Amino acid sequence: MAAPLYTTASGLLFHAGKILILTVGLPARGKTHISRALERYLTWMGVKTQVVSLGDYRRKTLGGTQKLPSDYFTLGEKSPETMELRKMVSDGCEKLIEDFFGAGGQVVIYDANNGTRQVRQDLAEKFDKQGIHVIILESVCDNKEIIETNIRNVKISSPDYRGWDPDKAVDDYYGRIRDREATYETVEETTWPFIRIINVGEKIMVNNIRGYLQSRIVFFLMNIHNRPRMIYFARSGQSLIEHSYKADSDLSPAGWEYSERLKEFVVERRAKSLEQRGFNPNDRRLVIWTSTRRRAHHTAWPFLTATKTPSDLQLIPHIASSHLTMPPQSAVARHMVVTDREPTTTKAAAGPPLNVKVIEKPQMSEINPGVWDGLTPDQARKFYPEEWARFVKDPYAFRAPRAESYHDLSVRLEPILIELEREKEDLLIIGHSSVIRCLLSYLIGLPASEIPAIEIARGDLLEVVPTSYGVHSQAFHFWDGPGRRGEGVDGDDGPEALGRSKRDETNFYENYAEDTKGKKPVTTVELGFLTGEPEKVAE
């Protein structure tokens, strides 16, 4: 369960009632992607939600395609054995739906084709008699590129086609689609509320949607898409004053060096990832989000100024602002050849400009520590003993005097999450550790209580790739310089300890994770669990 906006002991919004969403659509129309995305959002809202997938249940109980009767997916008369198997699967899914509602769940998304009017009517009538609101969610897609991409990226990698030649798997799946098209009936009945999504977010139609929760479902579905993209997270560089929320200080010299290394590594890593997926990096734009704090949006400067001379930098609006500090010479001029004539860039700095767009978002400022600003844990425990006791008990919900809790921060970030779903370009978020914790918890579905425990070390790049069945995440370490977590390990200030785990004691509320009820903190290393071990990048 991700960070809930609206928390109740039961996990229910009582005024909304129980809702069953029946997905409708031909294969490879994005039903699973839509279902999983909606489940993630509703769970983050604090609503007990579950996807019941007919395909997943069939594979779990019967196995992949190789283990099914030859007439399981074909048209025409079927053998008694096949009819019995299909009924067993559908009855099992309906039992899962009933069990979830019986256990206190509020929303079930039934991810299945439901391609005939009679099947939809029978299901809707059955659950309507149990007092459950039924919504029909149809996904229509006439974009051949979307269908082909969905088949190749999702369907042929499922257990149904394990070990198959990819081209043969595609042909077989197109055969399934042709069989379904012969009997498919689009949703025209108005007996039940329905939502029709065309080309996974290109257009949306609604009928008879009522109430707060149903409206929030429609609002979310208006903002999703299934275009392949990558999302990167990195902390901003070290600032001149690390321990003060109020200071809004600029980057330190080490911070400027970090920002250039971040730019170099992101460009290299993104190009490698795109090429592995069959994309040309030059054809895709990278969008960068930062907060309005100086140390955050200044960390993005190298992405804009990599091929500029110092005189050119004056043309950039951010740098032209009189209240901003220019980067030190070591950060900008170290790729310059200084001669008696006008300075010129070296080959290392030459090349086409990066296709990037930088956007500052005020909602992405770090968590406000209030009266704890600049305090060490020992000082907070000494001067605010009662507040400290509550903080230790529940770091997620605790709010120091004149401060924000992580719950407050999650509420503040809700518009950012919607924009995160809307964004179709590859995205790099350069932010503060508290903000990255909340955004990661939404994407990978961590419990709210675990948000304050996520380690976000400066010098680690997190790569998150949304897919129809979840997200794939990896962590890459690229920086060991000053500002990673401190200048060494407690009791060991030798060169081998540089950049390791000594923490800034005067900024503990923002800069490093707090244990949550004895649970094991989730580190950036462990965020690579979906795709294997994280990589260590040599300098």
Coordinates of C-alpha atoms in Angstrom, one line a residue:
M1 CA 0.0 0.0 0.0
A2 CA 1.4 3.4 -1.0
A3 CA 1.0 6.6 0.8
P4 CA -2.7 7.2 1.6
L5 CA -4.1 10.7 1.3
Y6 CA -7.2 9.9 3.2
T7 CA -6.7 7.4 6.1
T8 CA -9.4 5.6 7.9
A9 CA -9.0 2.5 10.2
S10 CA -11.1 0.5 7.8
G11 CA -9.5 1.7 4.5
L12 CA -13.0 2.7 3.3
L13 CA -14.7 5.8 2.1
F14 CA -18.1 5.0 3.5
H15 CA -20.0 7.5 1.5
A16 CA -18.7 5.9 -1.8
G17 CA -20.0 2.3 -1.3
K18 CA -18.4 -0.7 -2.9
I19 CA -17.5 -0.6 -6.6
L20 CA -16.8 -3.3 -9.1
I21 CA -15.2 -2.1 -12.3
L22 CA -15.6 -4.6 -15.2
T23 CA -13.0 -4.0 -17.9
V24 CA -14.1 -4.6 -21.5
G25 CA -12.0 -4.8 -24.6
L26 CA -10.2 -6.9 -27.2
P27 CA -6.8 -8.3 -26.3
A28 CA -3.8 -5.9 -26.3
R29 CA -5.9 -2.8 -25.8
G30 CA -4.3 -1.7 -22.6
K31 CA -6.8 -3.1 -20.1
T32 CA -4.1 -4.5 -17.8
H33 CA -2.1 -1.3 -17.9
I34 CA -5.2 0.8 -17.1
S35 CA -6.2 -1.6 -14.3
R36 CA -2.8 -1.7 -12.5
A37 CA -2.4 2.1 -12.8
L38 CA -5.9 2.7 -11.3
E39 CA -5.2 0.2 -8.5
R40 CA -2.0 2.0 -7.7
Y41 CA -3.7 5.4 -7.5
L42 CA -6.7 4.3 -5.5
T43 CA -4.5 2.4 -3.0
W44 CA -2.4 5.6 -2.6
M45 CA -5.6 7.5 -1.9
G46 CA -6.2 5.1 1.0
V47 CA -9.0 3.0 -0.7
K48 CA -8.7 -0.8 -0.3
T49 CA -8.4 -1.9 -4.0
Q50 CA -7.5 -5.1 -5.8
V51 CA -7.2 -6.1 -9.4
V52 CA -8.6 -9.6 -10.2
S53 CA -7.0 -10.7 -13.5
L54 CA -8.7 -13.5 -15.3
G55 CA -5.5 -14.2 -17.3
D56 CA -3.3 -14.3 -14.2
Y57 CA -5.8 -16.6 -12.4
R58 CA -5.9 -18.9 -15.5
R59 CA -2.1 -19.1 -15.7
K60 CA -1.9 -19.7 -11.9
T61 CA -4.4 -22.5 -11.9
L62 CA -4.0 -24.1 -15.4
G63 CA -0.6 -23.0 -16.6
G64 CA 0.6 -21.3 -19.8
T65 CA -0.8 -21.8 -23.3
Q66 CA 1.2 -25.0 -23.8
K67 CA -0.8 -26.7 -21.1
L68 CA -4.2 -25.8 -22.4
P69 CA -6.5 -27.7 -24.8
S70 CA -6.0 -26.7 -28.4
D71 CA -9.5 -25.2 -28.6
Y72 CA -9.3 -23.1 -25.5
F73 CA -8.8 -19.8 -27.4
T74 CA -10.4 -20.7 -30.7
L75 CA -13.9 -20.0 -32.1
G76 CA -16.5 -22.6 -32.7
E77 CA -17.8 -25.5 -30.6
K78 CA -15.5 -26.5 -27.7
S79 CA -15.0 -29.8 -26.0
P80 CA -16.7 -30.5 -22.7
E81 CA -13.2 -30.5 -21.0
T82 CA -12.5 -27.0 -22.4
M83 CA -15.9 -25.7 -21.3
E84 CA -15.4 -27.0 -17.8
L85 CA -11.9 -25.4 -17.6
R86 CA -13.2 -22.0 -18.8
K87 CA -16.1 -22.1 -16.3
M88 CA -13.7 -23.1 -13.5
V89 CA -11.6 -20.0 -14.2
S90 CA -14.4 -17.6 -14.4
D91 CA -16.1 -19.0 -11.3
G92 CA -12.7 -18.7 -9.4
C93 CA -12.3 -15.1 -10.4
E94 CA -15.9 -14.3 -9.2
K95 CA -15.1 -16.0 -5.9
L96 CA -12.0 -13.9 -5.5
I97 CA -14.1 -10.7 -6.0
E98 CA -16.7 -11.8 -3.5
D99 CA -14.0 -12.7 -0.9
F100 CA -12.3 -9.3 -1.3
F101 CA -15.5 -7.4 -0.7
G102 CA -16.4 -9.7 2.2
A103 CA -13.0 -9.0 3.8
G104 CA -13.7 -5.2 3.7
G105 CA -12.4 -4.2 0.3
Q106 CA -14.0 -1.3 -1.5
V107 CA -13.0 -1.4 -5.1
V108 CA -12.3 -4.4 -7.3
I109 CA -11.1 -4.1 -10.9
Y110 CA -12.0 -7.2 -12.9
D111 CA -9.4 -7.4 -15.6
A112 CA -10.9 -9.6 -18.3
N113 CA -12.2 -9.3 -21.9
N114 CA -15.9 -9.4 -21.0
G115 CA -16.5 -8.9 -24.7
T116 CA -20.2 -9.9 -25.1
R117 CA -23.2 -8.0 -23.8
Q118 CA -24.6 -11.1 -22.2
V119 CA -21.5 -11.8 -20.1
R120 CA -21.4 -8.2 -18.9
Q121 CA -25.1 -8.2 -18.0
D122 CA -24.8 -11.5 -16.1
L123 CA -21.9 -10.2 -14.0
A124 CA -23.4 -6.8 -13.4
E125 CA -26.7 -8.2 -12.3
K126 CA -25.1 -10.7 -9.9
F127 CA -23.1 -8.1 -8.0
D128 CA -25.7 -5.4 -8.2
K129 CA -28.0 -7.7 -6.2
Q130 CA -25.2 -7.8 -3.5
G131 CA -25.4 -4.0 -3.2
I132 CA -22.2 -3.3 -5.2
H133 CA -22.0 -0.4 -7.7
V134 CA -21.0 -1.7 -11.1
I135 CA -19.0 0.4 -13.6
I136 CA -18.1 -0.9 -17.1
L137 CA -14.7 0.3 -18.3
E138 CA -14.2 -0.2 -22.0
S139 CA -10.8 0.2 -23.6
V140 CA -11.0 0.8 -27.4
C141 CA -7.9 1.1 -29.5
D142 CA -7.7 1.6 -33.3
N143 CA -4.1 2.7 -33.3
K144 CA -2.1 -0.2 -34.8
E145 CA 1.2 1.1 -33.4
I146 CA -0.2 1.0 -29.9
I147 CA -1.5 -2.5 -30.4
E148 CA 1.8 -3.8 -31.9
T149 CA 3.8 -2.2 -29.1
N150 CA 1.6 -3.7 -26.5
I151 CA 1.8 -7.1 -27.9
R152 CA 5.6 -7.1 -28.3
N153 CA 6.4 -5.4 -25.0
V154 CA 3.8 -7.1 -22.8
K155 CA 1.9 -10.0 -24.1
I156 CA 4.7 -12.1 -25.7
S157 CA 6.7 -11.8 -22.5
S158 CA 3.9 -13.4 -20.4
P159 CA 4.1 -17.0 -19.2
D160 CA 1.8 -18.0 -22.1
Y161 CA 4.7 -17.5 -24.5
R162 CA 7.7 -18.5 -22.4
G163 CA 10.3 -20.0 -24.7
W164 CA 8.5 -19.0 -27.9
D165 CA 10.1 -17.3 -30.9
P166 CA 9.0 -13.6 -30.6
D167 CA 7.6 -13.4 -34.2
K168 CA 5.7 -16.7 -33.8
A169 CA 4.3 -15.4 -30.5
V170 CA 3.1 -12.2 -32.1
D171 CA 1.4 -14.2 -34.9
D172 CA -0.3 -16.5 -32.4
Y173 CA -1.5 -13.5 -30.4
Y174 CA -2.9 -11.8 -33.5
G175 CA -4.8 -15.0 -34.1
R176 CA -6.4 -14.7 -30.6
I177 CA -7.4 -11.1 -31.4
R178 CA -9.0 -12.1 -34.7
D179 CA -11.1 -14.8 -32.9
R180 CA -12.2 -12.3 -30.3
E181 CA -13.2 -9.7 -32.9
A182 CA -15.7 -12.1 -34.4
T183 CA -17.8 -12.1 -31.3
Y184 CA -16.9 -8.8 -29.7
E185 CA -19.8 -6.4 -28.9
T186 CA -18.8 -2.8 -28.0
V187 CA -20.5 -1.2 -25.0
E188 CA -23.7 0.5 -26.1
E189 CA -26.0 -0.5 -23.3
T190 CA -26.7 2.4 -20.8
T191 CA -28.1 0.2 -18.1
W192 CA -24.9 0.6 -16.1
P193 CA -22.5 3.5 -15.7
F194 CA -19.7 3.2 -18.2
I195 CA -16.4 4.8 -19.1
R196 CA -14.9 4.4 -22.6
I197 CA -11.2 5.1 -23.1
I198 CA -10.0 5.5 -26.7
N199 CA -6.4 4.7 -27.5
V200 CA -5.3 4.6 -23.8
G201 CA -6.1 8.2 -22.9
E202 CA -6.5 9.9 -26.3
K203 CA -10.2 10.4 -25.7
I204 CA -12.6 9.4 -22.9
M205 CA -16.4 9.1 -22.7
V206 CA -18.5 8.7 -19.6
N207 CA -22.1 7.8 -18.8
N208 CA -24.0 8.2 -15.5
I209 CA -20.9 8.5 -13.3
R210 CA -21.9 9.7 -9.8
G211 CA -20.3 10.5 -6.5
Y212 CA -16.9 11.5 -5.3
L213 CA -14.9 8.3 -5.7
Q214 CA -16.4 7.5 -9.1
S215 CA -15.5 11.0 -10.2
R216 CA -11.9 10.6 -8.9
I217 CA -11.6 7.4 -11.0
V218 CA -12.7 9.3 -14.1
F219 CA -10.3 12.1 -13.3
F220 CA -7.4 9.7 -13.0
L221 CA -8.2 7.8 -16.2
M222 CA -8.2 11.1 -18.1
N223 CA -4.5 11.5 -17.3
I224 CA -3.0 8.2 -18.1
H225 CA -1.2 6.8 -21.2
N226 CA 0.9 3.7 -22.0
R227 CA 3.7 5.3 -24.0
P228 CA 7.0 3.6 -23.1
R229 CA 9.2 5.9 -21.0
M230 CA 11.8 6.0 -18.2
I231 CA 11.7 7.9 -14.9
Y232 CA 15.0 8.8 -13.2
F233 CA 15.4 10.1 -9.6
A234 CA 18.5 11.9 -8.2
R235 CA 19.2 14.1 -5.3
S236 CA 20.3 17.7 -5.8
G237 CA 23.9 18.5 -5.2
Q238 CA 25.5 19.5 -2.0
S239 CA 24.7 23.1 -0.9
L240 CA 26.8 25.7 0.9
I241 CA 24.6 25.4 3.9
E242 CA 23.3 21.9 4.2
H243 CA 21.6 22.0 7.6
S244 CA 19.2 24.9 7.1
Y245 CA 15.7 24.7 5.5
K246 CA 15.3 28.5 5.6
A247 CA 18.7 29.3 4.0
D248 CA 17.9 28.2 0.4
S249 CA 21.6 28.3 -0.2
D250 CA 23.4 27.7 -3.5
L251 CA 25.5 24.7 -4.5
S252 CA 28.9 24.3 -3.0
P253 CA 31.9 23.7 -5.3
A254 CA 31.4 20.0 -4.8
G255 CA 27.8 20.4 -5.6
W256 CA 28.6 22.0 -9.0
E257 CA 31.0 19.1 -9.7
Y258 CA 28.3 16.6 -8.7
S259 CA 25.8 18.3 -11.1
E260 CA 28.1 17.9 -14.1
R261 CA 28.8 14.3 -13.2
L262 CA 25.1 13.7 -12.9
K263 CA 24.5 15.1 -16.3
E264 CA 27.2 13.0 -17.9
F265 CA 26.0 9.8 -16.2
V266 CA 22.3 10.4 -17.0
V267 CA 23.1 11.0 -20.7
E268 CA 25.2 7.8 -20.8
R269 CA 22.8 5.6 -18.9
R270 CA 19.7 6.8 -20.7
A271 CA 21.2 6.3 -24.1
K272 CA 22.2 2.7 -23.1
S273 CA 18.7 1.9 -21.8
L274 CA 16.9 3.4 -24.9
E275 CA 19.1 1.5 -27.3
Q276 CA 18.4 -1.8 -25.4
R277 CA 14.7 -1.1 -25.9
G278 CA 15.1 -0.3 -29.6
F279 CA 14.8 3.5 -29.4
N280 CA 17.0 6.2 -30.7
P281 CA 18.0 8.6 -27.9
N282 CA 18.2 11.5 -30.3
D283 CA 14.5 11.1 -31.1
R284 CA 13.3 11.5 -27.6
R285 CA 13.3 14.5 -25.3
L286 CA 14.3 14.4 -21.7
V287 CA 12.1 16.5 -19.3
I288 CA 13.7 17.5 -16.0
W289 CA 11.7 18.5 -12.9
T290 CA 13.2 20.3 -10.0
S291 CA 11.9 22.3 -7.1
T292 CA 12.3 26.1 -6.9
R293 CA 15.1 25.7 -4.3
R294 CA 18.4 26.9 -5.7
R295 CA 20.3 23.7 -4.9
A296 CA 17.7 21.7 -6.9
H297 CA 17.3 23.7 -10.1
H298 CA 20.9 24.7 -10.2
T299 CA 21.8 21.0 -10.3
A300 CA 20.0 20.9 -13.7
W301 CA 22.1 23.7 -15.2
P302 CA 24.7 21.5 -16.9
F303 CA 21.9 19.9 -19.0
L304 CA 21.3 23.4 -20.4
T305 CA 24.8 24.8 -20.5
A306 CA 27.0 21.8 -21.5
T307 CA 27.8 23.2 -24.9
K308 CA 27.7 26.9 -24.0
T309 CA 30.6 29.4 -23.5
P310 CA 30.5 31.7 -20.5
S311 CA 29.3 34.6 -22.6
D312 CA 26.5 32.4 -23.9
L313 CA 25.3 31.6 -20.4
Q314 CA 24.0 35.1 -20.0
L315 CA 21.3 34.3 -22.5
I316 CA 19.8 31.6 -20.4
P317 CA 16.9 33.1 -18.3
H318 CA 17.7 31.2 -15.1
I319 CA 21.3 32.3 -15.1
A320 CA 20.6 35.8 -16.2
S321 CA 18.6 36.4 -13.0
S322 CA 20.5 38.9 -10.8
H323 CA 19.7 37.0 -7.6
L324 CA 21.3 33.7 -8.7
T325 CA 25.0 32.8 -8.1
M326 CA 27.1 31.8 -11.1
P327 CA 28.8 28.4 -10.9
P328 CA 32.4 28.5 -9.9
Q329 CA 35.1 28.3 -12.6
S330 CA 35.9 24.7 -11.9
A331 CA 32.4 23.7 -12.8
V332 CA 31.9 25.6 -16.1
A333 CA 35.4 26.5 -17.3
R334 CA 37.2 23.3 -16.7
H335 CA 36.3 22.2 -20.3
M336 CA 37.4 25.6 -21.7
V337 CA 40.8 26.3 -23.4
V338 CA 42.0 29.7 -22.2
T339 CA 44.0 31.6 -24.8
D340 CA 44.7 35.3 -25.6
R341 CA 41.7 35.2 -27.8
E342 CA 38.1 34.6 -27.0
P343 CA 37.6 31.3 -25.1
T344 CA 36.5 28.3 -27.1
T345 CA 35.1 25.0 -26.0
T346 CA 37.2 21.8 -26.2
K347 CA 36.1 18.7 -28.1
A348 CA 34.9 17.3 -24.7
A349 CA 32.4 20.1 -24.4
A350 CA 31.4 20.2 -28.1
G351 CA 28.5 18.5 -29.7
P352 CA 24.9 19.0 -30.4
P353 CA 22.8 20.5 -27.6
L354 CA 20.8 18.1 -25.5
N355 CA 17.1 17.8 -26.2
V356 CA 16.0 18.7 -22.7
K357 CA 13.3 20.8 -21.0
V358 CA 13.7 21.9 -17.4
I359 CA 10.6 22.7 -15.3
E360 CA 10.6 24.1 -11.7
K361 CA 7.8 23.0 -9.5
P362 CA 7.2 24.7 -6.2
Q363 CA 5.2 21.7 -4.8
M364 CA 8.5 19.7 -4.9
S365 CA 10.2 21.6 -2.1
E366 CA 11.6 19.4 0.7
I367 CA 9.6 18.7 3.8
N368 CA 9.4 21.6 6.3
P369 CA 11.1 20.6 9.6
G370 CA 9.5 23.5 11.5
V371 CA 11.2 24.2 14.9
W372 CA 13.4 21.2 14.3
D373 CA 15.2 23.0 11.5
G374 CA 19.0 22.5 12.0
L375 CA 18.7 20.4 15.1
T376 CA 20.5 17.1 15.7
P377 CA 18.5 14.1 16.9
D378 CA 19.9 14.5 20.4
Q379 CA 18.9 18.2 20.5
A380 CA 15.4 17.4 19.3
R381 CA 15.1 14.6 21.9
K382 CA 16.3 17.0 24.6
F383 CA 14.3 20.1 23.8
Y384 CA 11.1 18.4 22.5
P385 CA 10.8 15.2 24.5
E386 CA 7.0 14.7 24.0
E387 CA 7.2 15.4 20.3
W388 CA 10.2 13.1 19.9
A389 CA 8.2 10.3 21.5
R390 CA 5.4 10.7 19.0
F391 CA 7.9 11.0 16.2
V392 CA 9.6 7.7 17.1
K393 CA 6.1 6.0 17.4
D394 CA 4.9 7.1 13.9
P395 CA 7.5 9.0 11.7
Y396 CA 5.1 9.1 8.8
A397 CA 2.2 10.9 10.5
F398 CA 4.2 13.0 13.0
R399 CA 4.2 16.7 12.6
A400 CA 6.7 18.8 14.6
P401 CA 5.6 22.3 15.7
R402 CA 5.2 24.5 12.6
A403 CA 6.4 21.6 10.4
E404 CA 5.1 19.2 7.9
S405 CA 4.5 15.5 8.3
Y406 CA 5.2 13.0 5.5
H407 CA 1.4 12.7 5.2
D408 CA 1.3 16.5 4.7
L409 CA 4.0 16.2 2.1
S410 CA 2.1 13.4 0.3
V411 CA -1.0 15.6 0.1
R412 CA 1.1 18.5 -1.3
L413 CA 2.6 16.2 -3.9
E414 CA -0.8 14.9 -5.3
P415 CA -0.7 17.3 -8.3
I416 CA 2.8 16.1 -9.1
L417 CA 1.7 12.5 -9.1
I418 CA -1.0 13.3 -11.6
E419 CA 1.5 15.1 -13.8
L420 CA 3.8 12.1 -13.4
E421 CA 1.1 10.0 -15.0
R422 CA 0.5 12.5 -17.7
E423 CA 4.1 13.0 -18.7
K424 CA 4.9 11.1 -21.9
E425 CA 8.6 12.0 -22.2
D426 CA 11.5 10.4 -20.4
L427 CA 11.7 12.2 -17.0
L428 CA 14.5 13.1 -14.6
I429 CA 13.4 14.3 -11.2
I430 CA 16.2 16.2 -9.4
G431 CA 14.9 16.7 -5.9
H432 CA 15.1 16.4 -2.2
S433 CA 15.2 13.1 -0.4
S434 CA 11.9 13.5 1.3
V435 CA 10.1 14.3 -2.0
I436 CA 11.8 11.3 -3.7
R437 CA 10.7 9.0 -0.9
C438 CA 7.0 9.9 -1.4
L439 CA 7.2 9.7 -5.2
L440 CA 8.9 6.3 -5.1
S441 CA 6.4 5.0 -2.6
Y442 CA 3.6 5.8 -5.1
L443 CA 5.4 4.2 -8.0
I444 CA 6.5 1.0 -6.4
G445 CA 3.7 0.6 -3.8
L446 CA 5.5 0.8 -0.5
P447 CA 3.5 1.0 2.7
A448 CA 3.0 4.5 4.0
S449 CA 4.8 3.7 7.3
E450 CA 7.9 2.8 5.3
I451 CA 8.3 6.2 3.5
P452 CA 10.5 7.8 6.2
A453 CA 12.7 4.7 6.1
I454 CA 13.8 4.9 2.5
E455 CA 17.5 5.8 2.1
I456 CA 18.1 8.2 -0.8
A457 CA 21.8 8.8 -0.9
R458 CA 23.3 11.6 -3.0
G459 CA 25.3 10.0 -5.8
D460 CA 22.7 7.2 -6.6
L461 CA 20.6 7.4 -9.8
L462 CA 17.3 5.5 -9.6
E463 CA 15.8 4.3 -12.8
V464 CA 12.1 3.3 -12.8
V465 CA 10.4 1.9 -15.9
P466 CA 6.6 1.6 -15.6
T467 CA 5.2 -1.5 -17.3
S468 CA 1.7 -2.9 -17.5
Y469 CA 2.3 -5.4 -14.7
G470 CA 4.2 -3.0 -12.3
V471 CA 7.5 -1.2 -12.4
H472 CA 11.1 -2.3 -13.0
S473 CA 13.6 -0.4 -10.9
Q474 CA 17.4 -0.3 -10.7
A475 CA 19.8 1.8 -8.7
F476 CA 23.1 3.0 -10.1
H477 CA 25.9 4.5 -8.0
F478 CA 27.9 7.2 -9.8
W479 CA 29.3 9.6 -7.2
D480 CA 31.6 9.2 -4.1
G481 CA 32.7 12.8 -3.7
P482 CA 32.0 15.3 -0.9
G483 CA 28.3 15.6 0.0
R484 CA 27.3 12.0 -0.6
R485 CA 26.4 11.4 3.0
G486 CA 29.1 13.3 4.8
E487 CA 32.9 13.3 4.9
G488 CA 33.4 9.8 6.3
V489 CA 32.3 7.1 8.7
D490 CA 31.9 7.8 12.4
G491 CA 35.3 7.1 14.0
D492 CA 37.0 6.7 10.6
D493 CA 38.1 9.7 8.6
G494 CA 40.5 7.9 6.3
P495 CA 40.3 8.3 2.5
E496 CA 38.7 4.9 2.2
A497 CA 35.7 6.2 4.2
L498 CA 35.1 9.3 2.0
G499 CA 31.5 9.7 1.0
R500 CA 30.2 6.8 3.0
S501 CA 27.7 6.7 5.8
K502 CA 28.5 9.5 8.2
R503 CA 25.4 11.7 8.1
D504 CA 24.6 15.4 8.6
E505 CA 23.4 15.3 12.1
T506 CA 22.0 18.8 11.9
N507 CA 19.6 17.9 9.1
F508 CA 18.4 14.5 10.0
Y509 CA 14.7 15.2 9.4
E510 CA 15.3 15.6 5.6
N511 CA 18.6 14.0 4.8
Y512 CA 18.4 10.5 6.0
A513 CA 16.0 7.8 6.8
E514 CA 14.4 7.1 10.2
D515 CA 13.5 3.7 11.4
T516 CA 9.8 3.1 11.3
K517 CA 8.4 0.8 14.0
G518 CA 11.3 -1.5 13.8
K519 CA 10.8 -2.3 10.1
K520 CA 13.9 -2.7 8.0
P521 CA 14.7 0.5 6.0
V522 CA 14.5 0.1 2.3
T523 CA 17.8 1.3 0.7
T524 CA 18.5 2.4 -2.8
V525 CA 20.5 -0.8 -3.2
E526 CA 17.4 -2.8 -2.4
L527 CA 15.3 -0.8 -4.9
G528 CA 16.9 -2.9 -7.7
F529 CA 15.1 -6.0 -6.5
L530 CA 12.8 -6.2 -9.5
T531 CA 15.6 -6.4 -12.1
G532 CA 18.6 -7.8 -10.2
E533 CA 21.5 -6.3 -8.4
P534 CA 22.2 -2.6 -8.8
E535 CA 25.3 -1.6 -10.7
K536 CA 28.4 0.1 -9.4
V537 CA 29.6 2.6 -12.0
A538 CA 33.4 3.2 -12.2
E539 CA 34.5 6.7 -12.2

